[in-house]
Structure formats: structure tokens, C-alpha cells
Coordinates of C-alpha atoms and ligand atoms in Angstrom, one line a residue:
X1184 CA -57.6 -19.4 11.0
X1185 CA -59.0 -22.1 8.9
X1186 CA -61.4 -21.6 6.0
X1187 CA -60.9 -18.0 5.2
X1188 CA -62.9 -16.8 2.2
X1189 CA -60.4 -15.4 -0.2
X1190 CA -60.9 -13.4 -3.3
X1191 CA -58.0 -12.8 -5.7
X1192 CA -58.7 -10.1 -8.2
X1193 CA -57.0 -10.3 -11.6
X1194 CA -57.2 -8.7 -15.1
X1195 CA -60.1 -9.8 -17.2
X1196 CA -59.1 -12.8 -19.4
X1197 CA -56.7 -14.2 -16.8
X1198 CA -59.3 -15.9 -14.5
X1199 CA -58.8 -19.5 -15.7
X1200 CA -55.0 -19.2 -15.5
X1201 CA -55.2 -17.8 -12.0
X1202 CA -57.6 -20.5 -10.9
X1203 CA -55.1 -23.1 -12.0
X1204 CA -52.3 -21.3 -10.4
X1205 CA -54.2 -20.8 -7.1
X1206 CA -55.1 -24.5 -7.0
X1207 CA -51.4 -25.4 -7.6
X1208 CA -50.2 -23.1 -4.8
X1209 CA -52.8 -24.1 -2.2
X1210 CA -53.0 -27.8 -3.3
X1211 CA -56.7 -27.5 -3.4
X1212 CA -58.6 -29.5 -6.0
X1213 CA -59.5 -27.4 -9.0
X1214 CA -63.2 -27.9 -8.2
X1215 CA -62.7 -25.8 -5.0
X1216 CA -61.2 -22.8 -6.8
X1217 CA -63.9 -20.7 -8.6
X1218 CA -63.2 -18.4 -11.5
X1219 CA -65.4 -15.3 -11.6
X1220 CA -65.3 -12.2 -13.8
X1221 CA -61.9 -10.5 -13.0
X1222 CA -61.1 -12.7 -10.0
X1223 CA -61.0 -16.1 -8.4
X1224 CA -62.5 -17.2 -5.0
X1225 CA -61.5 -20.1 -2.7
X1226 CA -61.6 -21.1 0.9
X1227 CA -58.2 -21.5 2.4
X1228 CA -56.0 -21.1 5.4
X1229 CA -54.0 -18.2 6.7
X1230 CA -50.8 -20.0 5.6
X1231 CA -52.3 -20.2 2.1
X1232 CA -52.8 -16.5 2.2
X1233 CA -49.1 -16.0 2.7
X1234 CA -48.2 -18.6 0.1
X1235 CA -50.5 -17.0 -2.5
X1236 CA -49.0 -13.6 -1.9
X1237 CA -45.5 -15.0 -2.2
X1238 CA -46.1 -17.3 -5.2
X1239 CA -48.9 -15.9 -7.3
X1240 CA -47.7 -14.4 -10.6
X1241 CA -51.2 -13.6 -11.8
X1242 CA -53.3 -12.2 -8.9
X1243 CA -53.5 -8.5 -8.3
X1244 CA -54.0 -9.0 -4.6
X1245 CA -55.1 -11.5 -2.0
X1246 CA -58.3 -10.3 -0.2
X1247 CA -60.0 -12.0 2.8
X1248 CA -63.7 -11.6 2.7
X1249 CA -65.0 -10.5 6.1
X1250 CA -68.7 -9.7 5.5
X1251 CA -71.3 -9.8 2.7
X1252 CA -74.9 -8.8 2.8
X1253 CA -77.7 -7.1 0.9
X1254 CA -78.0 -3.4 1.4
X1255 CA -80.3 -0.6 0.4
X1256 CA -78.5 2.5 1.7
X1257 CA -75.4 3.8 3.5
X1258 CA -77.0 2.9 6.8
X1259 CA -77.0 -0.8 6.0
X1260 CA -73.4 -0.5 4.8
X1261 CA -72.4 1.1 8.1
X1262 CA -74.0 -1.7 10.1
X1263 CA -72.4 -4.4 8.0
X1264 CA -69.0 -2.8 8.6
X1265 CA -69.6 -2.2 12.3
X1266 CA -70.4 -5.9 12.7
X1267 CA -67.0 -7.0 11.5
X1268 CA -64.4 -8.0 14.3
X1269 CA -61.7 -5.6 12.9
X1270 CA -60.0 -5.8 16.4
X1271 CA -58.7 -9.3 15.6
X1272 CA -57.0 -7.9 12.5
X1273 CA -55.3 -4.7 13.6
X1274 CA -55.0 -2.2 16.4
X1275 CA -56.2 1.5 16.6
X1276 CA -52.5 2.5 16.4
X1277 CA -52.4 1.4 12.8
X1278 CA -53.5 3.6 9.9
X1279 CA -56.3 2.6 7.5
X1280 CA -57.6 3.3 4.1
X1281 CA -60.9 2.2 2.6
X1282 CA -61.2 1.7 -1.1
X1283 CA -64.5 1.1 -2.8
X1284 CA -65.5 -0.3 -6.2
X1285 CA -69.0 -0.7 -7.5
X1286 CA -71.0 -2.2 -10.3
X1287 CA -74.5 -0.8 -10.8
X1288 CA -74.8 0.5 -7.2
X1289 CA -77.8 2.8 -6.8
X1290 CA -76.0 4.9 -4.2
X1291 CA -75.6 8.6 -5.1
X1292 CA -72.2 9.0 -3.6
X1293 CA -69.6 6.2 -3.4
X1294 CA -67.3 8.5 -1.5
X1295 CA -69.9 8.9 1.2
X1296 CA -70.4 5.1 1.3
X1297 CA -66.6 4.7 1.8
X1298 CA -66.7 7.3 4.5
X1299 CA -69.4 5.4 6.4
X1300 CA -67.4 2.2 6.2
X1301 CA -64.4 4.1 7.7
X1302 CA -66.6 5.6 10.4
X1303 CA -67.9 2.1 11.3
X1304 CA -64.4 0.7 11.6
X1305 CA -63.3 3.6 13.7
X1306 CA -66.4 3.4 16.0
X1307 CA -66.0 -0.4 16.4
X1308 CA -62.3 -0.1 17.4
X1309 CA -63.1 2.8 19.8
X1310 CA -65.8 0.6 21.4
X1311 CA -63.5 -2.5 21.6
X1312 CA -60.1 -0.9 22.2
X1313 CA -60.8 2.6 23.4
X1314 CA -59.2 4.4 20.5
X1315 CA -59.9 5.2 16.8
X1316 CA -57.4 4.5 14.1
X1317 CA -56.4 7.3 11.7
X1318 CA -56.7 7.4 8.0
X1319 CA -53.6 7.5 5.7
X1320 CA -54.5 7.5 2.0
X1321 CA -50.9 7.2 0.7
X1322 CA -49.2 4.6 2.9
X1323 CA -51.8 3.0 5.1
X1324 CA -50.8 0.0 7.3
X1325 CA -54.2 -1.6 6.6
X1326 CA -56.3 -1.5 3.4
X1327 CA -60.0 -2.3 3.5
X1328 CA -61.8 -3.0 0.2
X1329 CA -65.5 -2.8 -0.3
X1330 CA -67.4 -3.9 -3.4
X1331 CA -71.0 -2.9 -4.1
X1332 CA -73.2 -4.5 -6.6
X1333 CA -76.8 -3.4 -7.2
X1334 CA -78.0 -4.8 -3.9
X1335 CA -75.0 -6.6 -2.2
X1336 CA -72.1 -5.2 -0.3
X1337 CA -68.9 -7.2 0.4
X1338 CA -66.1 -6.1 2.7
X1339 CA -62.6 -7.4 2.5
X1340 CA -59.3 -6.9 4.3
X1341 CA -56.3 -6.8 2.0
X1342 CA -53.3 -8.9 2.8
X1343 CA -51.0 -7.8 0.0
X1344 CA -50.3 -4.1 0.6
X1345 CA -48.8 -2.8 -2.6
X1346 CA -50.5 -4.6 -5.5
X1347 CA -48.8 -7.8 -6.4
X1348 CA -47.6 -6.7 -9.9
X1349 CA -45.0 -4.7 -7.9
X1350 CA -42.4 -7.4 -7.5
X1351 CA -39.9 -5.2 -5.8
X1352 CA -37.3 -5.1 -8.5
X1353 CA -38.5 -2.4 -10.9
X1354 CA -36.8 0.9 -10.6
X1355 CA -36.2 1.7 -14.3
X1356 CA -39.6 1.9 -16.0
X1357 CA -39.2 3.0 -19.6
X1358 CA -42.1 4.4 -21.5
X1359 CA -44.8 1.8 -21.5
X1360 CA -43.9 -1.1 -19.3
X1361 CA -46.3 -4.0 -19.0
X1362 CA -47.5 -4.9 -15.6
X1363 CA -45.6 -8.0 -14.4
X1364 CA -48.9 -9.8 -13.8
X1365 CA -49.8 -9.2 -17.5
X1366 CA -46.4 -10.5 -18.6
X1367 CA -47.1 -13.6 -16.4
X1368 CA -50.5 -14.0 -18.0
X1369 CA -48.9 -13.8 -21.5
X1370 CA -46.5 -16.5 -20.5
X1371 CA -49.3 -18.6 -19.0
X1372 CA -51.2 -18.3 -22.3
X1373 CA -48.2 -19.5 -24.3
X1374 CA -47.8 -22.6 -22.1
X1375 CA -44.0 -21.8 -22.0
X1376 CA -42.4 -23.0 -18.7
X1377 CA -38.8 -22.8 -19.7
X1378 CA -38.4 -26.5 -20.1
X1379 CA -39.6 -29.2 -22.5
X1380 CA -40.8 -32.8 -21.6
X1381 CA -37.2 -34.0 -21.5
X1382 CA -36.2 -31.2 -19.1
X1383 CA -34.3 -29.4 -21.8
X1384 CA -34.5 -25.6 -21.9
X1385 CA -36.8 -24.0 -24.5
X1386 CA -35.5 -20.6 -25.7
X1387 CA -37.7 -17.5 -25.2
X1388 CA -37.0 -14.2 -27.0
X1389 CA -38.5 -10.7 -26.6
X1390 CA -37.0 -8.6 -29.4
X1391 CA -38.8 -5.4 -28.2
X1392 CA -38.1 -5.9 -24.6
X1393 CA -38.3 -2.3 -23.3
X1394 CA -37.7 -2.4 -19.5
X1395 CA -37.5 -6.2 -19.6
X1396 CA -40.8 -7.2 -18.0
X1397 CA -41.3 -10.3 -20.2
X1398 CA -37.8 -11.8 -20.1
X1399 CA -37.5 -11.1 -16.3
X1400 CA -40.9 -12.6 -15.6
X1401 CA -39.9 -15.6 -17.8
X1402 CA -36.6 -16.1 -16.1
X1403 CA -38.2 -15.9 -12.7
X1404 CA -40.8 -18.5 -13.8
X1405 CA -38.3 -20.9 -15.4
X1406 CA -36.1 -20.8 -12.3
X1407 CA -39.1 -21.2 -10.0
X1408 CA -38.2 -18.1 -8.1
X1409 CA -41.1 -16.8 -6.1
X1410 CA -42.4 -13.6 -7.6
X1411 CA -42.8 -12.0 -4.2
X1412 CA -39.3 -12.8 -3.1
X1413 CA -38.0 -9.2 -3.2
X1414 CA -40.9 -7.4 -1.5
X1415 CA -42.9 -7.0 1.7
X1416 CA -46.6 -7.7 2.2
X1417 CA -49.6 -6.1 4.0
X1418 CA -50.2 -9.3 6.1
X1419 CA -46.9 -8.6 7.9
X1420 CA -48.6 -5.8 9.7
X1421 CA -51.8 -7.7 10.6
X1422 CA -52.3 -9.2 14.1
X1423 CA -52.6 -12.8 12.9
X1424 CA -49.1 -12.6 11.3
X1425 CA -46.8 -15.3 12.5
X1426 CA -43.2 -14.5 11.5
X1427 CA -41.9 -18.0 12.0
X1428 CA -44.5 -19.5 9.6
X1429 CA -43.6 -16.8 7.1
X1430 CA -39.9 -17.4 7.4
X1431 CA -40.4 -21.2 6.9
X1432 CA -42.5 -20.5 3.8
X1433 CA -39.8 -18.2 2.4
X1434 CA -37.1 -20.7 3.0
X1435 CA -39.2 -23.5 1.4
X1436 CA -39.6 -21.3 -1.6
X1437 CA -35.9 -20.6 -1.8
X1438 CA -34.9 -24.2 -1.6
X1439 CA -37.4 -25.0 -4.5
X1440 CA -35.6 -22.6 -6.8
X1441 CA -34.1 -24.3 -9.9
X1442 CA -30.4 -24.0 -10.5
X1443 CA -29.5 -22.4 -13.8
X1444 CA -27.6 -24.5 -16.3
X1445 CA -24.2 -22.7 -16.3
X1446 CA -23.3 -20.7 -19.4
X1447 CA -26.5 -21.4 -21.2
X1448 CA -28.9 -18.4 -21.3
X1449 CA -32.2 -19.5 -22.8
X1450 CA -34.1 -16.3 -22.2
X1451 CA -33.1 -13.6 -24.7
X1452 CA -34.0 -9.9 -24.9
X1453 CA -33.2 -7.0 -27.1
X1454 CA -34.5 -3.5 -28.0
X1455 CA -33.6 -0.9 -30.6
X1456 CA -33.2 1.6 -27.8
X1457 CA -29.9 1.0 -25.9
X1458 CA -31.2 3.0 -23.0
X1459 CA -34.0 0.5 -22.6
X1460 CA -31.6 -2.4 -22.8
X1461 CA -29.7 -0.8 -19.9
X1462 CA -32.9 -0.4 -17.9
X1463 CA -33.8 -4.0 -18.6
X1464 CA -30.4 -5.2 -17.5
X1465 CA -30.5 -3.3 -14.3
X1466 CA -34.0 -4.5 -13.5
X1467 CA -32.9 -8.1 -14.2
X1468 CA -30.0 -7.6 -11.8
X1469 CA -32.3 -6.4 -9.0
X1470 CA -34.6 -9.3 -9.7
X1471 CA -31.6 -11.7 -9.4
X1472 CA -32.0 -13.2 -12.8
X1473 CA -29.5 -11.2 -14.9
X1474 CA -27.3 -14.3 -15.2
X1475 CA -30.1 -16.1 -16.9
X1476 CA -30.9 -13.5 -19.6
X1477 CA -28.9 -12.5 -22.6
X1478 CA -29.5 -8.8 -23.3
X1479 CA -28.6 -7.1 -26.6
X1480 CA -29.3 -3.9 -28.4
X1481 CA -30.6 -3.9 -32.0
X1482 CA -33.4 -3.6 -34.4
X1483 CA -36.0 -6.4 -34.3
X1484 CA -35.9 -6.3 -38.1
X1485 CA -32.3 -7.3 -38.2
X1486 CA -31.8 -9.5 -35.2
X1487 CA -31.1 -13.1 -36.0
X1488 CA -32.3 -16.0 -33.8
X1489 CA -30.4 -15.9 -30.5
X1490 CA -30.5 -19.7 -30.1
X1491 CA -29.9 -22.6 -32.5
X1492 CA -33.0 -24.4 -31.3
X1493 CA -36.4 -22.8 -32.3
X1494 CA -38.3 -21.4 -29.4
X1495 CA -40.9 -18.9 -28.5
X1496 CA -41.0 -15.2 -29.5
X1497 CA -43.1 -13.2 -27.0
X1498 CA -43.5 -9.5 -27.1
X1499 CA -45.7 -6.5 -27.0
X1500 CA -44.4 -4.6 -30.0
X1501 CA -44.5 -0.8 -30.5
X1502 CA -47.9 0.6 -31.2
X1503 CA -49.6 3.9 -31.8
X1504 CA -47.8 7.2 -32.0
X1505 CA -46.4 7.3 -28.5
X1506 CA -44.5 4.0 -28.8
X1507 CA -43.9 4.0 -32.6
X1508 CA -41.6 1.6 -34.3
X1509 CA -38.0 2.8 -34.4
X1510 CA -34.9 1.5 -36.2
X1511 CA -35.1 0.6 -39.9
X1512 CA -38.9 1.0 -40.1
X1513 CA -38.7 4.3 -38.3
X1514 CA -36.0 5.6 -40.8
X1515 CA -38.2 4.9 -43.8
X1516 CA -41.1 6.9 -42.4
X1517 CA -41.6 10.3 -43.9
X1518 CA -42.0 12.5 -40.9
X1519 CA -39.6 12.5 -38.0
X1520 CA -41.1 13.3 -34.6
X1521 CA -39.2 14.7 -31.7
X1522 CA -37.1 12.0 -30.2
X1523 CA -38.8 10.6 -27.1
X1524 CA -36.5 9.8 -24.3
X1525 CA -33.4 9.7 -26.4
X1526 CA -35.0 7.3 -28.9
X1527 CA -35.9 8.0 -32.5
X1528 CA -39.4 7.3 -33.5
X1529 CA -41.3 8.3 -36.5
X1530 CA -44.8 8.5 -37.9
X1531 CA -46.2 8.8 -41.4
X1532 CA -48.7 11.5 -42.0
X1533 CA -51.3 8.8 -42.5
X1534 CA -50.3 7.0 -39.3
X1535 CA -49.2 3.9 -41.3
X1536 CA -45.7 3.7 -39.8
X1537 CA -46.3 0.5 -37.9
X1538 CA -47.8 -1.2 -40.9
X1539 CA -44.4 -1.1 -42.6
X1540 CA -42.7 -2.3 -39.4
X1541 CA -45.0 -5.3 -39.1
X1542 CA -44.8 -6.3 -42.8
X1543 CA -41.0 -6.2 -42.5
X1544 CA -41.0 -8.1 -39.2
X1545 CA -43.1 -10.8 -40.8
X1546 CA -40.8 -11.1 -43.8
X1547 CA -37.7 -11.2 -41.5
X1548 CA -39.2 -13.9 -39.2
X1549 CA -40.4 -16.0 -42.2
X1550 CA -36.9 -16.0 -43.5
X1551 CA -34.9 -16.5 -40.4
X1552 CA -37.1 -17.9 -37.7
X1553 CA -38.5 -21.2 -39.2
X1554 CA -40.0 -23.4 -36.5
X1555 CA -40.4 -20.6 -33.9
X1556 CA -43.8 -19.7 -32.4
X1557 CA -44.4 -16.0 -32.2
X1558 CA -46.9 -14.5 -29.7
X1559 CA -47.7 -10.8 -30.0
X1560 CA -49.8 -8.7 -27.6
X1561 CA -51.5 -5.8 -29.3
X1562 CA -54.6 -3.6 -29.1
X1563 CA -54.5 -3.7 -32.9
X1564 CA -57.0 -6.3 -34.1
X1565 CA -55.8 -5.9 -37.7
X1566 CA -52.2 -6.9 -36.8
X1567 CA -52.4 -10.4 -38.5
X1568 CA -53.5 -8.7 -41.7
X1569 CA -50.6 -6.2 -41.5
X1570 CA -48.2 -9.2 -41.1
X1571 CA -50.1 -11.2 -43.7
X1572 CA -50.1 -14.0 -41.2
X1573 CA -53.1 -16.1 -40.1
X1574 CA -53.1 -16.5 -36.3
X1575 CA -53.4 -20.0 -34.9
X1576 CA -54.7 -18.6 -31.6
X1577 CA -56.0 -15.3 -30.3
X1578 CA -56.3 -14.8 -26.5
X1579 CA -58.2 -11.8 -25.2
X1580 CA -56.2 -10.0 -22.5
X1581 CA -56.6 -6.5 -21.0
X1582 CA -53.6 -4.2 -20.6
X1583 CA -55.1 -1.9 -17.9
X1584 CA -58.2 -0.4 -19.6
X1585 CA -57.0 -1.4 -23.2
X1586 CA -58.5 -4.5 -24.7
X1587 CA -55.8 -6.5 -26.4
X1588 CA -55.3 -9.8 -28.2
X1589 CA -52.4 -12.1 -27.8
X1590 CA -52.0 -13.5 -31.3
X1591 CA -50.1 -16.7 -31.9
X1592 CA -48.4 -17.2 -35.3
X1593 CA -46.6 -20.5 -36.1
X1594 CA -43.6 -19.9 -38.3
X1595 CA -43.4 -23.1 -40.2
X1596 CA -40.1 -25.1 -40.4
X1597 CA -38.5 -24.7 -43.8
X1598 CA -39.0 -28.4 -44.6
X1599 CA -42.7 -28.3 -44.0
X1600 CA -43.0 -25.1 -46.1
X1601 CA -41.4 -26.7 -49.2
X1602 CA -43.5 -29.9 -48.7
X1603 CA -46.7 -27.9 -48.6
X1604 CA -45.5 -25.5 -51.2
X1605 CA -46.7 -22.5 -49.1
X1606 CA -46.4 -20.9 -45.7
X1607 CA -49.0 -22.0 -43.3
X1608 CA -48.9 -18.7 -41.5
Ligands
LIG2969 C1 -44.6 -1.4 -26.0 S1 -42.8 -1.2 -25.7 C2 -42.4 -2.7 -24.9 C3 -42.5 -2.6 -23.4 C4 -41.9 -3.7 -22.6 N1 -42.7 -5.0 -22.8 C5 -41.9 -3.4 -21.2 O1 -42.6 -4.0 -20.4 O2 -41.1 -2.5 -20.8 C6 -42.2 -1.5 -27.3 C7 -40.7 -1.4 -27.3 O3 -40.3 -1.7 -28.7 C8 -39.1 -1.0 -28.9 N2 -38.9 -0.8 -30.4 C9 -39.4 0.1 -31.2 N3 -39.0 -0.2 -32.5 C10 -38.2 -1.3 -32.4 C11 -37.4 -2.0 -33.4 N4 -37.5 -1.7 -34.7 N5 -36.7 -3.0 -33.0 C12 -36.7 -3.4 -31.6 N6 -37.3 -2.7 -30.7 C13 -38.1 -1.7 -31.1 C14 -39.2 0.3 -28.2 O4 -38.0 0.9 -27.9 C15 -40.0 -0.1 -26.9 O5 -39.1 -0.3 -25.9

């Protein structure tokens, strides 16, 4: 199976990072990996499909394109789907699900279009194999994806199964966990790899770690642990699957893991809610990186730098009323709200609770974190103003449907501040 047309969907804003990553995993030159809106396309082999599923930290799925053509109505879509050799991918004994997305499609009912694709697949398998597969919308063996534009229909077979952000280690979720793929995109944007040019570890600290997504993703990355190590994939149920090739790929990935410098955590995580710290620790254990992360409880407004060497602060801080700042900033708020999940949070009647938190966080960091670089993901475009910081970078990223910015603030070393007579941030 040479030259499969692959499409790897990703969150908007992540395309260029994913294109770099896909080129690294497949060893294809960058010129052969194409970034589109919300995805990347490339021509690659079946082995690459497995490698991308196992190794990609940024893709949502790995889809193989099986047909593309212009269409006017559901009839054309049925014919397009009927022309695909589904019988080389799966048998009628396997269950299927068709998922359809569209952009400016003139069709009245997308459900009906999806139904026609399902009918075409079933009819084709009955003609070729004498039986029709059944549909299972919750745990299908095989997922087919269709995308309709105004006049073009594309059909894909999915090779991932569960979306790739599900790494297989998360059981404890917390209130507003980031998707693992978004945490990986944040890390990609910072350029942090865990190591400097002299192969010395560079500290990374998330002081509002919640369920631990950022530190766990960071530790997996620094140790070169394949993000798909702990999960199964859709391709394992498809007919072209070759278990021996897959086993070899997994073994290769395991032998490329980087040993941890004993007794030297350089990924750090804390949260004001001890319950969340417990969640995060348990998640890290299941991900196999608990030994590499130092977890603590505590208020971000009080926590001192966890490492002697300046590093990177990376977090999605509390926002809005649902995930309001707790701890010191919460106590100073005027109205207490019902504790959510055993954690105290608070809002001012004017909704300004987080303003106080961010002003205090900025003061704390300026005083105690000279030389660190802070990266904050937030939907609040006014965050730099609230911190009285000037960002040195702003990277647009989407947290599901929420448009966010990843702001970078450089906390100047003390020496530089006194030389300049002012904070640069
Ligand atoms: C948006 S959530 C972070 C979610 C996390 N990235 C994840 O993937 O699970 C914000 C976190 O900040 C924590 N938090 C709120 N106020 C805090 C404070 N003053 N100090 C430290 N953590 C705080 C909350 O307990 C919550 O877990």
C-alpha cells in the first residue's frame, strides 16, 4: 500500500506545527507535507499511517482519502461511495459508522447524505461479499468520514478509532481539562523540548495544573515517549493490518525513549486544589511519567520557583466563573459561590475576580521568577493588560470552539532590569 493520500485533521492554528511533525515522523521532505485550514495532507505508506497514529502529538486523527469528486446531489454521493473498494478495508462482519462534516454544502439534509453513503457501502459489500455490515454509532469497528464542500465530496476511512487526543492514560478529568493535542500544540509553540543545546534539562512549570495535561504531555515529549503508547487504534481492525510491522514499530519507539536523569525532576506542577493534584498524579502514573514530574499543592500566588535554573511557565489559568481563581485571590473576593467539586472559588459581583488574581500573579512572578518565560493560554484578549505585561508573542489557538491566545511574557532577569531601569514586560 504505497502512496496513500492522508489527511490529518487538527485544531485551527496548529497546522504548521503538525506539518513539521508529520514530516519528522514520515521522513518526508517538508515540501511534500501540505498545511491546509485545520489539517495537513501528505502521500505516504501504510507503515507511515501506523507511525503517525503512534507518534503524532498534534493530529486529531489519521484519515486515508479513498475518493473525491464533484457532486450535485445525494445521488452523486451514493455513486462516489459505491465506487470505493471497501472490501479491501473491512468485512461485512464488522460494524461501521459514517460521520459527515460540511462547509457550504447546498444539500438540504446532511443526515440523509450520510445515510446514502452508508447504503452505498452496505450495497457494495453485499455485491462483493454477499453480506451487509451493520451500523454501530457508539463503538463501531470502522469509521468512515465524509466531507462536503459546496461542490466536492471527499470520502475517508479512519485509521485512528478513538480520536488521538485520547492517549489512554486519562481517567481523572477534573473540571476543564485541556485536550492533550492542545497541550502538545502549546508546547510546540513555546519551542520547549525538555533540553537545551548542551543536552541539559530545561525546567517547565505549570502552577495551575488541574488534571495534569500540560506537565504529563511535556514529560512524555521530553522523554520521547510515543503519545499512542498506551492505547489501541482503529487500523488494528482493518484488513491491511500487519501485526508484525506494528509490533516492530512499537518496539522501535520504545527503544528510542530517553532515560530520565535520576533524581532530577525538571517538569513541575501544582494546583491550589489538592484534589486536582491527586488526579494529576494518578494520571501521570498511568502515563508512566510520574517519576519525571514533581507535583505539589499550593496557590500560584505563593509558590516559589521549583528549580534554581530559570525555565518555562506554561499554563491555562482559571478563567470565567466556572473555573474562577481560588486561593488568596479567591479569598479576597466579595462574594463566595458554592464550592465546586470541593474547591473554593469566588466571584465579585462585577465579575472582576480574575483581574485581581492576574495582577497579583504578575507581581509575584516579577519578584520571584526573573529570567523565566511565561506562556498563558486564555480566551481573554485583555489578559496582558490585566497583568500590566506586554506580550512578546501571541499565538492564536482554539480550545474546542473557543478562540484563545497563547501569550508569551518574558520576565526579565534582575540584572537586566536594573541596567534598563525598568521591566521590559
Ligand atoms: C483551566 S484549569 C486548568 C486545567 C488543566 N490545564 C487541565 O488540563 O486539567 C485552571 C486550574 O487552576 C486552578 N487554580 C485556580 N486558582 C488557583 C490558584 N490561585 N493557584 C493555583 N491554581 C489555581 C484550578 O484549581 C484549576 O485546576
